[in-house]
């Protein structure tokens, strides 16, 4: 007779060195766990739950690239389409040494929920290449991008899947992608990607869109808490594209930006930092950093000190998992607005909830980028371009409506905003899957 051994018993019987080698929880594991929780809460039809637990399509490609010294390197590239139930798939392309299929899967699912929560007609996708752009020349990056684009082209298309920039990719990367497809197809296909330079059909307002959306979400939150923007203090972790735009727009709205940081360290000023002067300094720094910035009343602080600063709003706008279980108990901010994707670990999230710290989740707070990407796509398809004022006005309309829907729903259900936003998003995707049925 076979003896049944539990997983726990099996781990206990292993030599210690093998226990330490047990696979860690990946971002995809966390994503599935969160989906399973939401499914239980909304009593999701088990058949639809099974569909949403699996990405629709995953493509892994090998990308040979001739390096400047004549060597050929082969990189791994991925494009994952999690769901096209609500429309063509949409999501960025990330260049980073940590990119793998699991991370890309998780980020693709996050895009499905993000597009659904703000009600734009897209499904979710993500792409990535396992490379380190910091040690690659522009020519090498151009060759890598063009070969990657060619390799994933069979599943791309303006009505199929539309990439955009993400970590370590930018408007130039999108220009190379659009040019590659246009050359291969022998006709202009600029609407194949968004986040392009303006002369190639990019949208005015796209560069600041994510930060502007973060600022609008912050303003809506302050309003709900009966606060005043003129009395609100803010700390921003990660003074890059998202963080700098959010800080600048919040200062224009009347907030006091008391602390900012980037990978080189942080700055604090109780009287409020001057974002115009910070922006000018970073623009002239060779790596666009705040390193070495000095002004009267400004003191240097560490990134940990910034995360624990006594402020009304903390905006993490750097990388994943900045707020982990060890930091969550020390956070003094009354509210957190997530500029980055996944800046709070699930364990930290629980601690913050218990401590009554309100968190506006990434899928709502940083959706401004994909909303204006949607506007760019609409403008490209019509070949009719809008003024920046119109872009910003429409962005504000969608952010304010989405915030209201998530806030009201979360209040009715008595759940934190993250769970409320996910419940709304998954219900909307499920409704689309249900209505379409299965073909063939
Ligand atoms: P970015 O590279 O322009 O900026 C990142 C900033 O974080 C840089 O200033 C960097 O120095 C800083 N940083 C890195 N490590 C840090 C650390 N340990 N401590 C403090 N600062 C650190 O990138 P971005 O486009 O601003 O993206 C930031 C985050 O926002 C990412 O999670 C990205 O996925 C997310 N996001 C971006 C967009 C967009 O439109 N750019 C849209 C949605 C979500």
Coordinates of C-alpha atoms and ligand atoms in Angstrom, one line a residue:
X1 CA 0.0 0.0 0.0
X2 CA 1.4 3.5 -0.9
X3 CA 1.8 5.8 2.1
X4 CA 0.5 9.4 1.6
X5 CA 3.0 12.0 2.4
X6 CA 2.0 15.7 2.8
X7 CA 4.0 18.4 1.1
X8 CA 4.9 19.7 4.6
X9 CA 6.3 16.3 5.6
X10 CA 8.2 16.1 2.4
X11 CA 9.9 19.4 3.0
X12 CA 10.7 18.5 6.6
X13 CA 12.4 15.3 5.4
X14 CA 14.6 17.1 3.0
X15 CA 18.2 18.0 3.8
X16 CA 18.4 21.7 4.9
X17 CA 20.3 22.8 1.7
X18 CA 17.4 21.6 -0.4
X19 CA 14.8 23.3 1.7
X20 CA 16.6 26.6 1.1
X21 CA 16.4 25.9 -2.6
X22 CA 12.6 25.6 -2.6
X23 CA 11.2 27.8 -5.4
X24 CA 10.2 31.3 -4.1
X25 CA 6.6 32.6 -4.6
X26 CA 6.6 34.4 -8.0
X27 CA 4.6 37.4 -9.0
X28 CA 2.4 35.1 -11.1
X29 CA 1.7 33.0 -7.9
X30 CA 0.7 36.2 -6.1
X31 CA -1.5 37.2 -9.1
X32 CA -3.3 33.9 -9.1
X33 CA -3.8 34.0 -5.4
X34 CA -5.3 37.4 -5.7
X35 CA -7.6 36.3 -8.5
X36 CA -8.7 33.3 -6.5
X37 CA -9.6 35.6 -3.5
X38 CA -11.5 37.9 -5.8
X39 CA -13.3 35.0 -7.5
X40 CA -14.5 33.7 -4.1
X41 CA -15.7 37.2 -3.1
X42 CA -17.7 37.8 -6.3
X43 CA -18.8 34.2 -6.6
X44 CA -17.3 34.0 -10.0
X45 CA -18.6 31.2 -12.3
X46 CA -16.0 28.4 -11.9
X47 CA -15.7 28.0 -15.7
X48 CA -14.9 31.7 -16.2
X49 CA -12.5 31.5 -13.2
X50 CA -10.7 28.6 -15.0
X51 CA -10.4 30.7 -18.2
X52 CA -9.0 33.8 -16.4
X53 CA -6.4 31.7 -14.6
X54 CA -4.7 30.9 -17.9
X55 CA -3.2 33.5 -20.3
X56 CA -4.8 33.1 -23.8
X57 CA -1.5 33.1 -25.6
X58 CA 2.2 33.0 -24.7
X59 CA 5.1 33.5 -27.1
X60 CA 8.8 32.9 -26.2
X61 CA 11.4 33.9 -28.8
X62 CA 15.1 33.7 -29.1
X63 CA 16.6 37.0 -30.3
X64 CA 20.1 36.8 -31.9
X65 CA 21.8 40.2 -31.9
X66 CA 25.1 41.2 -33.5
X67 CA 26.9 43.2 -30.8
X68 CA 29.1 46.1 -31.6
X69 CA 32.3 44.0 -31.1
X70 CA 31.1 41.4 -33.7
X71 CA 29.9 38.8 -31.2
X72 CA 26.4 37.3 -31.5
X73 CA 24.4 37.3 -28.2
X74 CA 21.1 35.5 -28.0
X75 CA 18.4 37.1 -25.7
X76 CA 15.1 35.6 -24.6
X77 CA 12.0 37.6 -25.4
X78 CA 8.4 37.2 -24.4
X79 CA 4.9 38.4 -25.3
X80 CA 2.0 37.2 -23.3
X81 CA -1.6 38.0 -24.1
X82 CA -3.6 37.3 -20.9
X83 CA -7.1 38.2 -22.2
X84 CA -8.7 39.7 -25.3
X85 CA -12.2 39.4 -24.0
X86 CA -12.8 43.2 -23.8
X87 CA -10.8 44.2 -26.9
X88 CA -7.4 44.1 -28.5
X89 CA -4.6 43.3 -26.0
X90 CA -2.6 46.2 -24.6
X91 CA 0.6 46.4 -22.6
X92 CA 4.1 47.6 -22.4
X93 CA 7.5 46.0 -23.3
X94 CA 10.1 45.8 -20.5
X95 CA 13.9 45.5 -21.0
X96 CA 15.4 44.2 -17.7
X97 CA 17.7 41.3 -16.6
X98 CA 15.0 40.0 -14.3
X99 CA 12.4 39.5 -17.1
X100 CA 11.1 36.0 -17.3
X101 CA 7.9 34.3 -18.6
X102 CA 6.3 34.3 -15.1
X103 CA 6.8 38.0 -14.5
X104 CA 5.5 38.9 -18.0
X105 CA 2.4 36.7 -17.4
X106 CA 1.7 38.5 -14.1
X107 CA 2.1 41.9 -15.7
X108 CA -0.1 40.9 -18.6
X109 CA -2.9 39.9 -16.2
X110 CA -2.4 43.2 -14.3
X111 CA -3.1 45.0 -17.6
X112 CA -6.3 43.1 -18.1
X113 CA -7.6 44.3 -14.8
X114 CA -6.2 47.9 -15.3
X115 CA -8.0 48.4 -18.6
X116 CA -11.2 46.9 -17.2
X117 CA -11.2 49.1 -14.0
X118 CA -10.9 52.3 -16.0
X119 CA -13.4 51.0 -18.7
X120 CA -11.2 51.3 -21.8
X121 CA -11.9 48.7 -24.6
X122 CA -8.7 46.6 -24.3
X123 CA -7.6 43.3 -23.0
X124 CA -4.2 42.8 -21.3
X125 CA -0.8 41.9 -22.6
X126 CA 2.9 42.4 -21.7
X127 CA 6.2 41.8 -23.3
X128 CA 9.8 41.8 -22.2
X129 CA 13.4 40.9 -23.1
X130 CA 15.9 39.5 -20.6
X131 CA 18.7 42.1 -21.3
X132 CA 20.5 44.9 -19.5
X133 CA 20.1 48.1 -21.5
X134 CA 22.5 49.9 -19.2
X135 CA 25.4 48.0 -20.8
X136 CA 24.1 48.2 -24.4
X137 CA 24.7 50.8 -27.1
X138 CA 21.9 52.5 -28.9
X139 CA 22.8 50.5 -32.1
X140 CA 22.6 47.2 -30.1
X141 CA 19.3 48.2 -28.6
X142 CA 17.9 49.2 -32.1
X143 CA 19.0 45.8 -33.5
X144 CA 17.5 43.9 -30.5
X145 CA 14.2 45.8 -30.7
X146 CA 13.9 45.3 -34.5
X147 CA 14.6 41.5 -34.2
X148 CA 12.2 41.1 -31.2
X149 CA 9.5 43.0 -33.1
X150 CA 9.9 40.8 -36.1
X151 CA 9.8 37.7 -33.9
X152 CA 6.5 38.6 -32.1
X153 CA 4.9 40.3 -35.1
X154 CA 2.7 37.3 -36.0
X155 CA 0.6 38.0 -32.8
X156 CA 0.7 41.8 -33.0
X157 CA -1.6 44.2 -34.8
X158 CA -3.5 47.4 -34.3
X159 CA -6.7 45.3 -33.7
X160 CA -4.8 42.4 -32.0
X161 CA -2.1 43.5 -29.6
X162 CA -0.6 47.0 -29.3
X163 CA 2.7 47.3 -27.3
X164 CA 3.8 50.4 -25.4
X165 CA 6.9 51.5 -23.4
X166 CA 7.6 50.2 -19.9
X167 CA 10.7 50.0 -17.7
X168 CA 13.8 50.8 -19.7
X169 CA 12.0 51.3 -23.0
X170 CA 10.8 54.7 -24.3
X171 CA 9.5 56.7 -27.3
X172 CA 12.6 55.8 -29.3
X173 CA 12.0 52.0 -28.7
X174 CA 8.4 52.5 -30.0
X175 CA 9.7 54.4 -33.0
X176 CA 12.0 51.4 -33.9
X177 CA 9.1 49.0 -33.4
X178 CA 6.7 51.0 -35.6
X179 CA 9.3 51.5 -38.3
X180 CA 10.2 47.8 -38.4
X181 CA 6.5 46.8 -38.9
X182 CA 6.0 49.6 -41.5
X183 CA 9.0 48.4 -43.5
X184 CA 8.1 44.7 -43.3
X185 CA 4.5 45.4 -44.4
X186 CA 5.3 48.0 -47.0
X187 CA 2.7 50.5 -45.6
X188 CA 2.4 52.8 -42.6
X189 CA 1.4 50.9 -39.5
X190 CA 2.2 53.5 -36.8
X191 CA -0.9 52.5 -34.8
X192 CA 0.8 49.1 -34.0
X193 CA 2.4 50.7 -30.9
X194 CA 1.6 53.7 -28.6
X195 CA 4.0 56.0 -26.6
X196 CA 5.6 57.0 -29.9
X197 CA 7.4 60.3 -30.6
X198 CA 4.9 63.1 -31.6
X199 CA 6.2 63.3 -35.3
X200 CA 5.3 59.6 -35.7
X201 CA 1.8 59.9 -34.5
X202 CA 2.4 60.0 -30.7
X203 CA -0.1 61.9 -28.5
X204 CA 0.4 65.2 -26.8
X205 CA 0.3 64.6 -23.0
X206 CA 1.3 61.0 -23.2
X207 CA 4.7 61.5 -21.5
X208 CA 3.2 63.0 -18.3
X209 CA -0.1 61.0 -18.5
X210 CA 0.7 58.4 -15.8
X211 CA 2.0 61.1 -13.4
X212 CA -1.1 63.3 -14.2
X213 CA -3.4 60.3 -13.5
X214 CA -1.6 59.7 -10.1
X215 CA -2.1 63.4 -9.2
X216 CA -5.8 63.2 -10.2
X217 CA -6.3 60.1 -8.1
X218 CA -4.5 61.8 -5.1
X219 CA -6.7 64.9 -5.4
X220 CA -9.9 62.7 -5.5
X221 CA -8.7 60.8 -2.4
X222 CA -7.9 64.0 -0.5
X223 CA -11.4 65.3 -1.4
X224 CA -13.0 62.0 -0.1
X225 CA -11.1 62.5 3.2
X226 CA -12.3 66.1 3.6
X227 CA -8.8 67.4 3.2
X228 CA -7.5 70.4 1.3
X229 CA -4.8 70.1 -1.3
X230 CA -3.2 73.3 0.1
X231 CA -2.7 71.6 3.4
X232 CA -1.5 68.3 2.0
X233 CA 2.1 67.1 2.3
X234 CA 3.5 64.5 -0.2
X235 CA 6.6 62.2 -0.4
X236 CA 7.5 60.7 -3.8
X237 CA 9.8 57.6 -4.0
X238 CA 11.3 57.4 -7.6
X239 CA 11.7 60.7 -9.3
X240 CA 11.6 59.3 -12.8
X241 CA 8.9 59.7 -15.5
X242 CA 5.9 58.9 -13.3
X243 CA 7.2 60.4 -10.0
X244 CA 8.5 63.7 -11.4
X245 CA 5.3 64.4 -13.3
X246 CA 3.1 63.4 -10.3
X247 CA 5.1 65.7 -8.0
X248 CA 5.1 68.6 -10.5
X249 CA 1.3 68.4 -11.1
X250 CA 0.5 68.0 -7.4
X251 CA 2.6 71.0 -6.6
X252 CA 0.7 73.0 -9.3
X253 CA -2.5 71.8 -7.5
X254 CA -1.3 73.3 -4.3
X255 CA 0.3 70.4 -2.4
X256 CA 3.6 70.6 -0.6
X257 CA 6.2 68.1 -1.9
X258 CA 8.3 67.6 1.2
X259 CA 10.4 64.6 0.1
X260 CA 11.5 62.9 -3.2
X261 CA 14.1 60.3 -4.0
X262 CA 15.6 58.3 -6.8
X263 CA 18.2 55.5 -7.0
X264 CA 20.9 57.9 -5.8
X265 CA 19.1 58.8 -2.5
X266 CA 16.5 61.2 -1.2
X267 CA 15.9 64.9 -0.4
X268 CA 13.7 66.4 2.3
X269 CA 12.5 70.0 2.9
X270 CA 9.8 70.7 5.5
X271 CA 8.9 74.0 3.7
X272 CA 8.4 72.1 0.4
X273 CA 10.8 71.3 -2.5
X274 CA 10.7 73.3 -5.7
X275 CA 9.8 70.7 -8.5
X276 CA 10.7 73.1 -11.3
X277 CA 14.2 73.4 -9.9
X278 CA 14.4 69.6 -9.3
X279 CA 13.3 68.9 -12.9
X280 CA 15.8 71.2 -14.3
X281 CA 18.6 69.7 -12.2
X282 CA 17.6 66.1 -13.2
X283 CA 17.3 67.0 -16.9
X284 CA 20.9 68.2 -16.9
X285 CA 22.3 65.3 -14.8
X286 CA 24.0 62.7 -17.1
X287 CA 21.8 59.9 -15.7
X288 CA 18.8 62.2 -15.0
X289 CA 19.3 61.8 -11.2
X290 CA 18.9 64.2 -8.2
X291 CA 22.4 63.2 -7.0
X292 CA 24.2 66.3 -5.7
X293 CA 21.2 68.6 -5.7
X294 CA 21.5 71.4 -3.1
X295 CA 19.1 74.3 -2.1
X296 CA 18.5 76.2 1.1
X297 CA 16.6 74.1 3.7
X298 CA 17.0 70.9 1.7
X299 CA 18.5 67.9 3.6
X300 CA 19.6 64.5 2.2
X301 CA 17.6 61.5 3.5
X302 CA 17.7 57.8 2.7
X303 CA 15.1 56.0 0.7
X304 CA 13.9 54.2 3.9
X305 CA 13.5 57.6 5.7
X306 CA 11.4 58.7 2.7
X307 CA 9.2 55.7 2.9
X308 CA 8.6 56.3 6.6
X309 CA 8.2 60.2 6.4
X310 CA 5.4 61.8 8.3
X311 CA 3.3 63.0 5.4
X312 CA -0.3 62.9 4.2
X313 CA 0.4 61.0 1.0
X314 CA 3.2 58.6 0.1
X315 CA 3.6 57.9 -3.7
X316 CA 5.8 54.9 -4.4
X317 CA 6.8 55.5 -8.1
X318 CA 10.0 53.4 -8.5
X319 CA 9.9 49.6 -8.7
X320 CA 8.0 46.5 -7.4
X321 CA 7.9 45.6 -3.8
X322 CA 9.4 48.8 -2.3
X323 CA 6.9 48.6 0.6
X324 CA 7.5 45.2 2.1
X325 CA 6.5 43.7 5.5
X326 CA 9.5 45.2 7.3
X327 CA 8.7 48.7 6.2
X328 CA 4.9 48.6 6.4
X329 CA 4.8 48.8 10.2
X330 CA 7.0 52.0 10.1
X331 CA 5.1 53.9 7.4
X332 CA 3.7 57.1 8.9
X333 CA 1.9 58.4 5.8
X334 CA -1.9 58.5 6.2
X335 CA -2.5 57.4 2.6
X336 CA -0.5 55.7 -0.2
X337 CA -1.1 56.3 -4.0
X338 CA 0.7 53.6 -6.0
X339 CA 2.4 55.2 -9.0
X340 CA 4.6 52.1 -9.6
X341 CA 3.2 48.6 -10.6
X342 CA 3.1 46.3 -7.6
X343 CA 5.1 48.5 -5.1
X344 CA 3.4 46.9 -2.1
X345 CA 3.8 43.2 -1.2
X346 CA 0.7 41.3 -0.2
X347 CA 2.1 40.9 3.4
X348 CA 2.7 44.7 3.6
X349 CA -0.7 45.4 2.2
X350 CA -2.3 43.4 5.0
X351 CA -0.3 45.4 7.6
X352 CA -1.2 48.7 6.0
X353 CA -4.9 47.7 6.0
X354 CA -4.8 46.7 9.7
X355 CA -3.2 50.1 10.5
X356 CA -6.0 51.9 8.6
X357 CA -3.7 53.4 6.0
X358 CA -5.7 53.9 2.8
X359 CA -4.0 52.6 -0.4
X360 CA -5.1 53.6 -3.9
X361 CA -4.0 50.5 -5.9
X362 CA -1.8 50.6 -9.0
X363 CA -4.5 49.3 -11.4
X364 CA -6.4 52.5 -10.7
X365 CA -3.8 55.0 -9.6
X366 CA -1.3 54.6 -12.5
X367 CA -3.9 53.9 -15.3
X368 CA -3.3 57.4 -16.8
X369 CA -0.6 56.0 -19.1
X370 CA -2.8 53.4 -20.7
X371 CA -5.7 55.8 -20.9
X372 CA -3.7 58.2 -23.0
X373 CA -2.2 55.3 -24.9
X374 CA -5.8 54.5 -25.8
X375 CA -6.3 58.2 -26.9
X376 CA -3.1 57.9 -29.0
X377 CA -4.4 54.7 -30.8
X378 CA -7.8 56.4 -31.4
X379 CA -6.1 59.5 -32.9
X380 CA -3.8 57.3 -35.1
X381 CA -6.7 55.2 -36.4
X382 CA -8.6 58.4 -37.3
X383 CA -5.5 60.2 -38.4
X384 CA -6.9 63.2 -36.5
X385 CA -5.0 64.6 -33.7
X386 CA -6.2 66.4 -30.5
X387 CA -4.9 69.5 -28.7
X388 CA -3.1 68.7 -25.4
X389 CA -5.9 70.4 -23.5
X390 CA -8.4 67.9 -24.9
X391 CA -6.2 64.9 -24.0
X392 CA -5.8 66.1 -20.4
X393 CA -9.5 66.9 -20.0
X394 CA -10.6 63.5 -21.3
X395 CA -7.9 61.8 -19.0
X396 CA -9.3 63.6 -16.0
X397 CA -12.9 62.6 -16.9
X398 CA -12.0 58.9 -17.0
X399 CA -9.8 59.0 -13.9
X400 CA -12.4 60.9 -11.8
X401 CA -15.2 58.5 -13.0
X402 CA -13.1 55.4 -12.3
X403 CA -12.0 56.6 -8.9
X404 CA -15.7 57.3 -8.0
X405 CA -16.8 53.8 -9.1
X406 CA -14.0 52.1 -7.2
X407 CA -14.5 54.2 -4.1
X408 CA -18.3 53.8 -4.0
X409 CA -18.1 50.1 -4.7
X410 CA -15.5 49.5 -2.0
X411 CA -17.5 51.5 0.5
X412 CA -20.7 49.4 -0.3
X413 CA -18.8 46.1 0.0
X414 CA -16.8 47.3 3.0
X415 CA -13.5 46.2 1.5
X416 CA -10.1 48.0 0.9
X417 CA -9.8 49.9 -2.4
X418 CA -7.4 47.3 -3.9
X419 CA -9.9 44.5 -3.4
X420 CA -12.8 46.7 -4.5
X421 CA -10.9 47.7 -7.7
X422 CA -10.0 44.0 -8.5
X423 CA -13.6 42.8 -7.8
X424 CA -14.9 45.4 -10.2
X425 CA -12.3 44.6 -12.8
X426 CA -12.7 40.9 -12.7
X427 CA -16.5 41.2 -12.9
X428 CA -16.3 43.3 -16.0
X429 CA -13.9 40.9 -17.7
X430 CA -16.1 38.0 -16.7
X431 CA -19.1 39.7 -18.1
X432 CA -17.3 40.1 -21.5
X433 CA -16.2 36.4 -21.5
X434 CA -19.8 35.3 -20.7
X435 CA -21.3 37.5 -23.4
X436 CA -18.9 36.3 -26.1
X437 CA -19.2 32.6 -25.3
X438 CA -16.7 30.1 -26.6
X439 CA -15.9 29.8 -30.4
X440 CA -15.6 27.4 -32.1
Ligands
LIG1 P1 11.7 55.5 -14.7 O1 12.8 54.6 -15.0 O2 11.5 56.8 -15.4 O3 11.8 56.0 -13.1 C1 12.0 55.2 -12.1 C2 12.6 56.0 -11.0 O4 12.8 55.2 -9.8 C3 14.0 56.5 -11.3 O5 14.1 57.9 -10.8 C4 15.0 55.6 -10.5 O6 16.2 56.3 -10.1 C5 14.1 55.4 -9.3 N1 14.5 54.2 -8.5 C6 14.9 53.0 -8.9 N2 15.2 52.3 -7.8 C7 14.9 53.0 -6.7 C8 15.1 52.8 -5.3 N3 15.5 51.6 -4.9 N4 14.7 53.8 -4.5 C9 14.3 55.0 -5.0 N5 14.2 55.2 -6.3 C10 14.5 54.3 -7.1 O7 10.4 54.6 -14.7 P2 8.8 55.1 -14.8 O8 8.4 55.0 -16.2 O9 8.7 56.4 -14.0 O10 8.1 53.9 -14.0 C11 8.1 53.8 -12.6 C12 7.1 52.7 -12.2 O11 5.8 53.1 -12.7 C13 7.3 51.3 -12.7 O12 6.8 50.4 -11.7 C14 6.4 51.2 -13.9 O13 6.0 49.9 -14.3 C15 5.2 52.0 -13.4 N6 4.4 52.6 -14.5 C16 4.9 53.4 -15.5 C17 4.1 53.9 -16.4 C18 4.6 54.9 -17.5 O14 3.8 55.4 -18.3 N7 5.9 55.2 -17.5 C19 2.7 53.5 -16.5 C20 2.2 52.7 -15.5 C21 3.1 52.2 -14.5

